[in-house]
CSV table of C-alpha atoms in Angstrom, one decimal:
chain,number,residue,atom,x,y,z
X,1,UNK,CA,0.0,0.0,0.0
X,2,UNK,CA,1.3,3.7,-1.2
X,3,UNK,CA,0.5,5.1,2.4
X,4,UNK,CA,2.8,2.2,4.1
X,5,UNK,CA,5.5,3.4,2.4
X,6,UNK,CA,5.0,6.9,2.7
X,7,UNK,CA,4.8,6.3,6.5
X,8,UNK,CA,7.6,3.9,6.4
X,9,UNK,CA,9.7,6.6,5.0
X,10,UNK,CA,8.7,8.6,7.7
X,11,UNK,CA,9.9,6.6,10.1
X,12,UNK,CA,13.0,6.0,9.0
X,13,UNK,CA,13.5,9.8,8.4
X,14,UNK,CA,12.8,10.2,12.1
X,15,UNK,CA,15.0,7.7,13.3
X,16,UNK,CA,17.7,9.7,11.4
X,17,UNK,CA,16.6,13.1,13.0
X,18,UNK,CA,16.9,11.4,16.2
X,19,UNK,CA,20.4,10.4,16.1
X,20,UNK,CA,21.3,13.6,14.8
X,21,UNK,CA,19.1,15.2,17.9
X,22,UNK,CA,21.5,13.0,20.3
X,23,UNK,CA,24.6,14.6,18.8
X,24,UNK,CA,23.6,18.1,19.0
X,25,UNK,CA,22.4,17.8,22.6
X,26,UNK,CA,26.0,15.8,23.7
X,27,UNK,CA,27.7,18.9,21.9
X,28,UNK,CA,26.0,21.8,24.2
X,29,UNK,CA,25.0,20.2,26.9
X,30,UNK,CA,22.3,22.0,27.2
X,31,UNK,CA,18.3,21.4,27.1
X,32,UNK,CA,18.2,24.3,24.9
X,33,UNK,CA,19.0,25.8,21.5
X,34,UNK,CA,22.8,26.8,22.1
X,35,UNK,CA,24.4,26.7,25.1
X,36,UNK,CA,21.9,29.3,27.5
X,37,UNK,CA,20.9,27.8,30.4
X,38,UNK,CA,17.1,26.5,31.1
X,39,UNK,CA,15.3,29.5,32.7
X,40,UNK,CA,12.3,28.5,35.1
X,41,UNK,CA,10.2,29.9,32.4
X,42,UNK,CA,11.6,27.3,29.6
X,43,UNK,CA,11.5,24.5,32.7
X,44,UNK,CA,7.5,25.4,32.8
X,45,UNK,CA,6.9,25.2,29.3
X,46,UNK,CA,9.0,21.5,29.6
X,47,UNK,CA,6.0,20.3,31.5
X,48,UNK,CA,3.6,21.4,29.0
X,49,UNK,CA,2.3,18.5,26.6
X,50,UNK,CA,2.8,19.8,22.8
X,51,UNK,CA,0.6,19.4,20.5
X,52,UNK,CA,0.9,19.1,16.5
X,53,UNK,CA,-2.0,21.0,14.5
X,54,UNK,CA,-1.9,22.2,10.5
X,55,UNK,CA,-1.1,25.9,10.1
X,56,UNK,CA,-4.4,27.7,9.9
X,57,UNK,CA,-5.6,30.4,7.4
X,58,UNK,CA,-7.2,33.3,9.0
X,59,UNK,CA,-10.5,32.8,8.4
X,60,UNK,CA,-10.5,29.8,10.6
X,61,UNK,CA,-8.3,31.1,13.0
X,62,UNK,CA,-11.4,33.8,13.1
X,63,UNK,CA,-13.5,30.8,13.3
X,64,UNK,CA,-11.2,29.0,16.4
X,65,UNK,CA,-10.8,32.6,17.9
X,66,UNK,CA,-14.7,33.0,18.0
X,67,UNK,CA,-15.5,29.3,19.6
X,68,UNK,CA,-12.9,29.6,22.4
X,69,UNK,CA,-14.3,32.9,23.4
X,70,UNK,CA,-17.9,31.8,24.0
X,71,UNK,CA,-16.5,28.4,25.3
X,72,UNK,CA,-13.3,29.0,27.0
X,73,UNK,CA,-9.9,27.7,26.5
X,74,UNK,CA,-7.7,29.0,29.4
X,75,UNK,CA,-7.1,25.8,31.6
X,76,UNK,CA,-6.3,24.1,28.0
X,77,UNK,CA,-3.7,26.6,27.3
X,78,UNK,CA,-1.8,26.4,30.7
X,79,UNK,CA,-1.0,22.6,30.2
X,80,UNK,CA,-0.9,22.5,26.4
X,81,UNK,CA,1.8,24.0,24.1
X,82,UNK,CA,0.4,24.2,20.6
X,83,UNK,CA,2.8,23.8,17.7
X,84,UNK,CA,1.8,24.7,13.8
X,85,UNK,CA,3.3,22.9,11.0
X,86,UNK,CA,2.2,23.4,7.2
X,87,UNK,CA,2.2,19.6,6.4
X,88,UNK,CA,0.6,16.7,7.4
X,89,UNK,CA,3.7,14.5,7.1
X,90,UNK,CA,5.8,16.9,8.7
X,91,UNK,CA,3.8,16.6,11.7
X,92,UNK,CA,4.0,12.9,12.0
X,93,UNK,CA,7.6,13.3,11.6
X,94,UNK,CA,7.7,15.8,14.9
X,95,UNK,CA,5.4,13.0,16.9
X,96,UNK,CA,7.8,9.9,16.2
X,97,UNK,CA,10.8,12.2,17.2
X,98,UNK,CA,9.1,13.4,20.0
X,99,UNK,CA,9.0,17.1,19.2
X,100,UNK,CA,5.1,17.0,20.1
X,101,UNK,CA,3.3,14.5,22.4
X,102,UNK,CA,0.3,14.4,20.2
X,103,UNK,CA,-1.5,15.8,17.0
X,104,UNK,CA,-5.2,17.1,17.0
X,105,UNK,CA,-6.9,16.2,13.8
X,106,UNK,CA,-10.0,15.7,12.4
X,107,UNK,CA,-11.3,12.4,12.8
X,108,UNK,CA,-11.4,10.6,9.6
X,109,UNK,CA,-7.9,11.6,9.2
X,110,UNK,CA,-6.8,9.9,12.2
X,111,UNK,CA,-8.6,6.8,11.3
X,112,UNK,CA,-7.0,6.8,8.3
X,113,UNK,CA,-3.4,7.3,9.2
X,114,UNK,CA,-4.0,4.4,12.2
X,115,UNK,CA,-5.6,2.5,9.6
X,116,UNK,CA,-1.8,2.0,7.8
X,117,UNK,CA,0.3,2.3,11.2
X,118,UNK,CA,-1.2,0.2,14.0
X,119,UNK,CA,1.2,1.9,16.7
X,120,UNK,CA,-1.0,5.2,16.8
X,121,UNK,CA,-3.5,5.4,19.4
X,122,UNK,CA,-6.5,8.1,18.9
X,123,UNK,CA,-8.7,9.2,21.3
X,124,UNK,CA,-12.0,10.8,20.5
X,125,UNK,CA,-12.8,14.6,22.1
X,126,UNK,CA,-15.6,14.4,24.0
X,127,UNK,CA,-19.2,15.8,22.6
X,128,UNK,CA,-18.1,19.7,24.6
X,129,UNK,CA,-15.6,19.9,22.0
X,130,UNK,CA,-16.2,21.6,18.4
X,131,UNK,CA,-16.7,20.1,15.4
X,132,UNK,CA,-14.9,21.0,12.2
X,133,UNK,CA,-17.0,21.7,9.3
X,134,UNK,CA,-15.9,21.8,5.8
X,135,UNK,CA,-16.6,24.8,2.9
X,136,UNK,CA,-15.3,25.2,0.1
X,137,UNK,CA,-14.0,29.2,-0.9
X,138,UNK,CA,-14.3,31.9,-3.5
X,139,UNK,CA,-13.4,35.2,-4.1
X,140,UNK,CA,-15.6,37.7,-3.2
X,141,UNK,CA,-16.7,39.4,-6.2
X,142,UNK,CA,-17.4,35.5,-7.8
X,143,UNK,CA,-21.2,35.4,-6.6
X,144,UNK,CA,-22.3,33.9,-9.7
X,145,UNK,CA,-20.1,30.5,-8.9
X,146,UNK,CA,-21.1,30.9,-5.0
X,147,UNK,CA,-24.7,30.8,-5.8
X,148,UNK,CA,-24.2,27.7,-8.3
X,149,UNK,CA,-21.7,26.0,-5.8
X,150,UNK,CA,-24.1,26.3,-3.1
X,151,UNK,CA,-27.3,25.3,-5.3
X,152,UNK,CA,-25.9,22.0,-6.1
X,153,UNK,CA,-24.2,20.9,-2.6
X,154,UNK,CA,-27.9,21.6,-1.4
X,155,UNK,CA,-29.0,19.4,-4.5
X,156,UNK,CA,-26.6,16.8,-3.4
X,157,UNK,CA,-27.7,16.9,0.2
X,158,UNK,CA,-31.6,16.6,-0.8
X,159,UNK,CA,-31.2,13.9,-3.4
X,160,UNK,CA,-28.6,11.8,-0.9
X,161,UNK,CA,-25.9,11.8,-3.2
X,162,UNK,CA,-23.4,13.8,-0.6
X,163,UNK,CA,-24.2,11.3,2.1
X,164,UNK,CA,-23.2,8.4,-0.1
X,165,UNK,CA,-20.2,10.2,-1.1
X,166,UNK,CA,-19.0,11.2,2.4
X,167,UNK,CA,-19.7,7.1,3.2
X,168,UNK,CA,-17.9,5.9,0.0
X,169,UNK,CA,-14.9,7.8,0.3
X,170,UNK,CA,-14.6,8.8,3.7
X,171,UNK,CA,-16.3,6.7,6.7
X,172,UNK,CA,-16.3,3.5,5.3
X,173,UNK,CA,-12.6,3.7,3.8
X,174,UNK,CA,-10.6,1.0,4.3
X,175,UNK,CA,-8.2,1.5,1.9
X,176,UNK,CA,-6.3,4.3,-0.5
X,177,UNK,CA,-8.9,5.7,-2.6
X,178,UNK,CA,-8.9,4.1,-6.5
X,179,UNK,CA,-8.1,7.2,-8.9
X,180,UNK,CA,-11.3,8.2,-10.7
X,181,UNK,CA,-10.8,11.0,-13.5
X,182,UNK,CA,-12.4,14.5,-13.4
X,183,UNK,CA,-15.6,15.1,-15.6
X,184,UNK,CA,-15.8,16.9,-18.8
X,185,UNK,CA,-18.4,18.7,-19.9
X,186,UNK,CA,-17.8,19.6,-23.3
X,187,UNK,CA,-18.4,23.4,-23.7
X,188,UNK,CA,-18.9,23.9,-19.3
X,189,UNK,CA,-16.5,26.9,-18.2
X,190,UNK,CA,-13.6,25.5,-16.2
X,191,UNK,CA,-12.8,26.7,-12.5
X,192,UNK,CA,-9.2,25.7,-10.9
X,193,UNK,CA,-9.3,24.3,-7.5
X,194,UNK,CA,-6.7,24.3,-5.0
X,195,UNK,CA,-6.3,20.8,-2.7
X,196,UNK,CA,-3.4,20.2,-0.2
X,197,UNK,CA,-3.1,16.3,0.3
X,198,UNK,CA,-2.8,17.0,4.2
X,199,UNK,CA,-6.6,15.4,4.9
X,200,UNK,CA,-6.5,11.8,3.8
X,201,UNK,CA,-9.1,10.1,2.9
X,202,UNK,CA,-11.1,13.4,2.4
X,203,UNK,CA,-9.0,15.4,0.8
X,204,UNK,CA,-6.3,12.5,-0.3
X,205,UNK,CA,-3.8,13.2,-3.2
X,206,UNK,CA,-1.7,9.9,-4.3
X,207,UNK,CA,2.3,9.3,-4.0
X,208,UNK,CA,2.5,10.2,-7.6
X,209,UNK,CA,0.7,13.6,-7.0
X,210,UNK,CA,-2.8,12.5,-8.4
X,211,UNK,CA,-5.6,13.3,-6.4
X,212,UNK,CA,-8.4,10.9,-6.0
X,213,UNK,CA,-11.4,9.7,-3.7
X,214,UNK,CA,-13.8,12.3,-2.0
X,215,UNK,CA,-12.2,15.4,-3.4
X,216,UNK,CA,-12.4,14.0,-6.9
X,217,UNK,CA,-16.0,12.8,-6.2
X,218,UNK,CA,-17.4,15.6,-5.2
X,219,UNK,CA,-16.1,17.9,-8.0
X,220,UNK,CA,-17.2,15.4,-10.7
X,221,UNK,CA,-21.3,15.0,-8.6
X,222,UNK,CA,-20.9,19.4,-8.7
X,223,UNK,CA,-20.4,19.1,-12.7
X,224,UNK,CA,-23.3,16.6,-13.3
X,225,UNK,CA,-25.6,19.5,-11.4
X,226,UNK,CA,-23.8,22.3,-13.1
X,227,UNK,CA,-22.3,21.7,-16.1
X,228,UNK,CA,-18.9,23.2,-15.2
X,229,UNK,CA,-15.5,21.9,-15.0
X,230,UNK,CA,-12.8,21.2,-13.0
X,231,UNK,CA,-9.1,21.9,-13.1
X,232,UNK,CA,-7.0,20.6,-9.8
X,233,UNK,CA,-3.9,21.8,-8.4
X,234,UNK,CA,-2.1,20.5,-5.3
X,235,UNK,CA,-0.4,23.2,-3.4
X,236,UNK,CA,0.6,24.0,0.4
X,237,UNK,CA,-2.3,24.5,2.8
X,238,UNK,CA,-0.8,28.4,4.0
X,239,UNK,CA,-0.4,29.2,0.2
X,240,UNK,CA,-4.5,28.6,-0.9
X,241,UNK,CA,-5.9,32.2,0.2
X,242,UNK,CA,-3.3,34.2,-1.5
X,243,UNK,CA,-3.4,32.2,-4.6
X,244,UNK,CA,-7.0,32.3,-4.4
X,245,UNK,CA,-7.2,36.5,-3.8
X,246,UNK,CA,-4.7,36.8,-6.4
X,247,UNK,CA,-6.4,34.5,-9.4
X,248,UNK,CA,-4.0,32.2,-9.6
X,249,UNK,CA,-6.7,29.3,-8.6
X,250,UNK,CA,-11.0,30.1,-8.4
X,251,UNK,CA,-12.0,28.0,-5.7
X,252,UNK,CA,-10.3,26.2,-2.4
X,253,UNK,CA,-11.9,22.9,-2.3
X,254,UNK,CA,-11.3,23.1,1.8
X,255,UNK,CA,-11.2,25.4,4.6
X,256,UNK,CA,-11.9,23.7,8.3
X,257,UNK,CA,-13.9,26.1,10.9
X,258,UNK,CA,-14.6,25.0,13.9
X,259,UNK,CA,-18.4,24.8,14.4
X,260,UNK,CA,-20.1,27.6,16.5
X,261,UNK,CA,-23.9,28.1,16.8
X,262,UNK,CA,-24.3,31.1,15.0
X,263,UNK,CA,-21.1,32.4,13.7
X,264,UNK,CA,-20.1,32.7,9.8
X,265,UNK,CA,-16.5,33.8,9.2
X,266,UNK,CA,-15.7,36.6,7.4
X,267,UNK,CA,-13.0,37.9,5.6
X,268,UNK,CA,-12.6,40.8,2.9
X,269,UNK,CA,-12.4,39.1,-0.3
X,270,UNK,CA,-13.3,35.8,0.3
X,271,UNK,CA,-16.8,34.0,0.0
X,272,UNK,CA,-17.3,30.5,1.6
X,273,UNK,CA,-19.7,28.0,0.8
X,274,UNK,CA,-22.5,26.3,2.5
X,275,UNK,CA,-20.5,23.1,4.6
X,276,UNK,CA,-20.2,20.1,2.8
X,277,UNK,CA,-19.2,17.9,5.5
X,278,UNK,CA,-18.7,18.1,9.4
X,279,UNK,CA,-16.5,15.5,11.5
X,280,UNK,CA,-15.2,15.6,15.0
X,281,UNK,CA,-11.4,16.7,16.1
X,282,UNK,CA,-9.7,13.8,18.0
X,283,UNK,CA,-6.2,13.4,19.4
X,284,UNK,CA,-3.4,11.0,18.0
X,285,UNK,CA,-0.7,10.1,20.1
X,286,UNK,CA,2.1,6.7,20.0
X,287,UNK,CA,1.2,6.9,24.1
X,288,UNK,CA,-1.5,6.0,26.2
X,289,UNK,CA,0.0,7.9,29.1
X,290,UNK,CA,-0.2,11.0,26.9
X,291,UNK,CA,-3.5,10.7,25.9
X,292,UNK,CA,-4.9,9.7,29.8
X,293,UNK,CA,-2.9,13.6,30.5
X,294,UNK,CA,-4.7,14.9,27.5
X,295,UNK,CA,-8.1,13.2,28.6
X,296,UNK,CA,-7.8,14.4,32.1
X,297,UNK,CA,-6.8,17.9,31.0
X,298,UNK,CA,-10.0,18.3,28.4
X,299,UNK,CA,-12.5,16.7,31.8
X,300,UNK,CA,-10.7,19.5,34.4
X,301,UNK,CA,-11.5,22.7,31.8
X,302,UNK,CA,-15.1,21.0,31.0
């Protein structure tokens, strides 16, 4: 399987990065960068668990910013140090080296990455903790392919066609998705979308850069309401929104917010579209001592 290598490649990249850590640390003797001595301050954020989460655009840090407020994150924050990283593989390369205790990630993705390595453990957030829901993004002044994106995700909700997508591709996945080819429409206007790769099996691009499964499936059931066509391009999660602003690419296939009752984020520019898809975040750790700590953490703040 593709994603057995990948992750076996991973591995042994970390092994590497650990025997190189080793040697730096003999060198300065220190449990620093360099050779400054560990204040208090640095020896308090030592006992902090770090966690691994993808970089976030701003709108849904807006989106995180606005849940936390109305829910409260403060007891979180005193025992958690959260780390940003723009890849999904460079994260699982900080948890096997040890840089972060665990990674928060939406759900299907952690299924799917324990699916092909048996040593990662994932523990479920309980039901006080948000949901991330999925929509896809325009630029502003685009209304026309806003209205007709959102016209047929509704069409595909009423007619059942998203919910059998969403269990084809995603919730029932027990494998790397086959690679299905984008529809033509002969004649149908073409709009580029942006994907990353970094939310298998929802947003899954193969070794050899292809991408395939739910993000394929989706665009092709949007053609077949619409008539349009789709151009893909794989490119780095922090890079979408100025490519996006800028022309380069006419839709992002994915932005994550965190679900609050009420609140749509804004931002100048950018249109979002109705959610496509919702999932719980979850925690993946190779510990069960760090999970019990981050279980016991999330019941003390709740």
């Amino acid at each position: 399987m593709k994603m057995k290598k990948i992750i076996t490649l991973i591995l042994i990249a970390m092994v590497l990065c650990m025997m190189f850590s080793a040697c730096g640390s003999s060198k300065t003797g220190s449990d620093t960068e360099g050779s400054t001595p560990a204040s208090d301050g640095a020896e308090e954020q030592k006992d902090k668990l770090a966690a691994g989460l993808l970089e976030q655009n701003s709108i849904e840090t807006s989106a995180r910013k606005n849940w936390t407020q109305a829910n409260g994150n403060g007891e979180i924050r005193k025992q958690v140090e959260y780390k940003r990283f723009d890849s999904l593989n460079t994260m699982l390369m900080e948890l096997g080296t040890g840089r972060v205790d665990f990674l928060q990630l939406p759900g299907s993705v952690a299924a799917y990455l324990a699916a092909a390595d048996d040593s990662l453990i994932i523990e479920t957030k309980d039901n006080s903790r948000p949901n991330q829901h999925y929509h896809m993004a325009a630029r502003g002044d685009n209304t026309a392919l806003m209205e007709e994106l959102n016209k047929a995700i509704e069409a595909l909700k009423a007619d059942g066609t998203l919910d059998q997508l969403v269990s084809d591709y995603i919730a029932n996945a027990d494998s790397e998705p086959a690679s299905n080819a984008l529809v033509k429409n002969e004649g149908g206007e073409t709009h580029v979308v942006a994907v990353t790769g970094d939310l298998p099996p929802m947003d899954y691009v193969a070794a050899d850069g292809t991408p395939a499964g739910f993000n394929v499936a989706l665009l092709n059931a949007i053609s077949e309401k619409t008539g349009c066509n789709f151009e893909i391009v794989q490119m780095d999660a922090a890079a979408r929104l100025s490519a996006l602003e800028s022309g380069k690419i006419d839709l992002v296939f994915w932005i994550g917010c965190w679900s609050n009752d009420g609140f749509e984020p804004e931002e100048e520019n950018i249109s979002l579209s109705t959610s496509y898809f919702e999932e719980p975040l979850c925690f993946v750790s190779y510990s069960a001592d760090v999970l019990e700590k981050i279980r016991s953490i999330f019941v003390r703040a709740n």
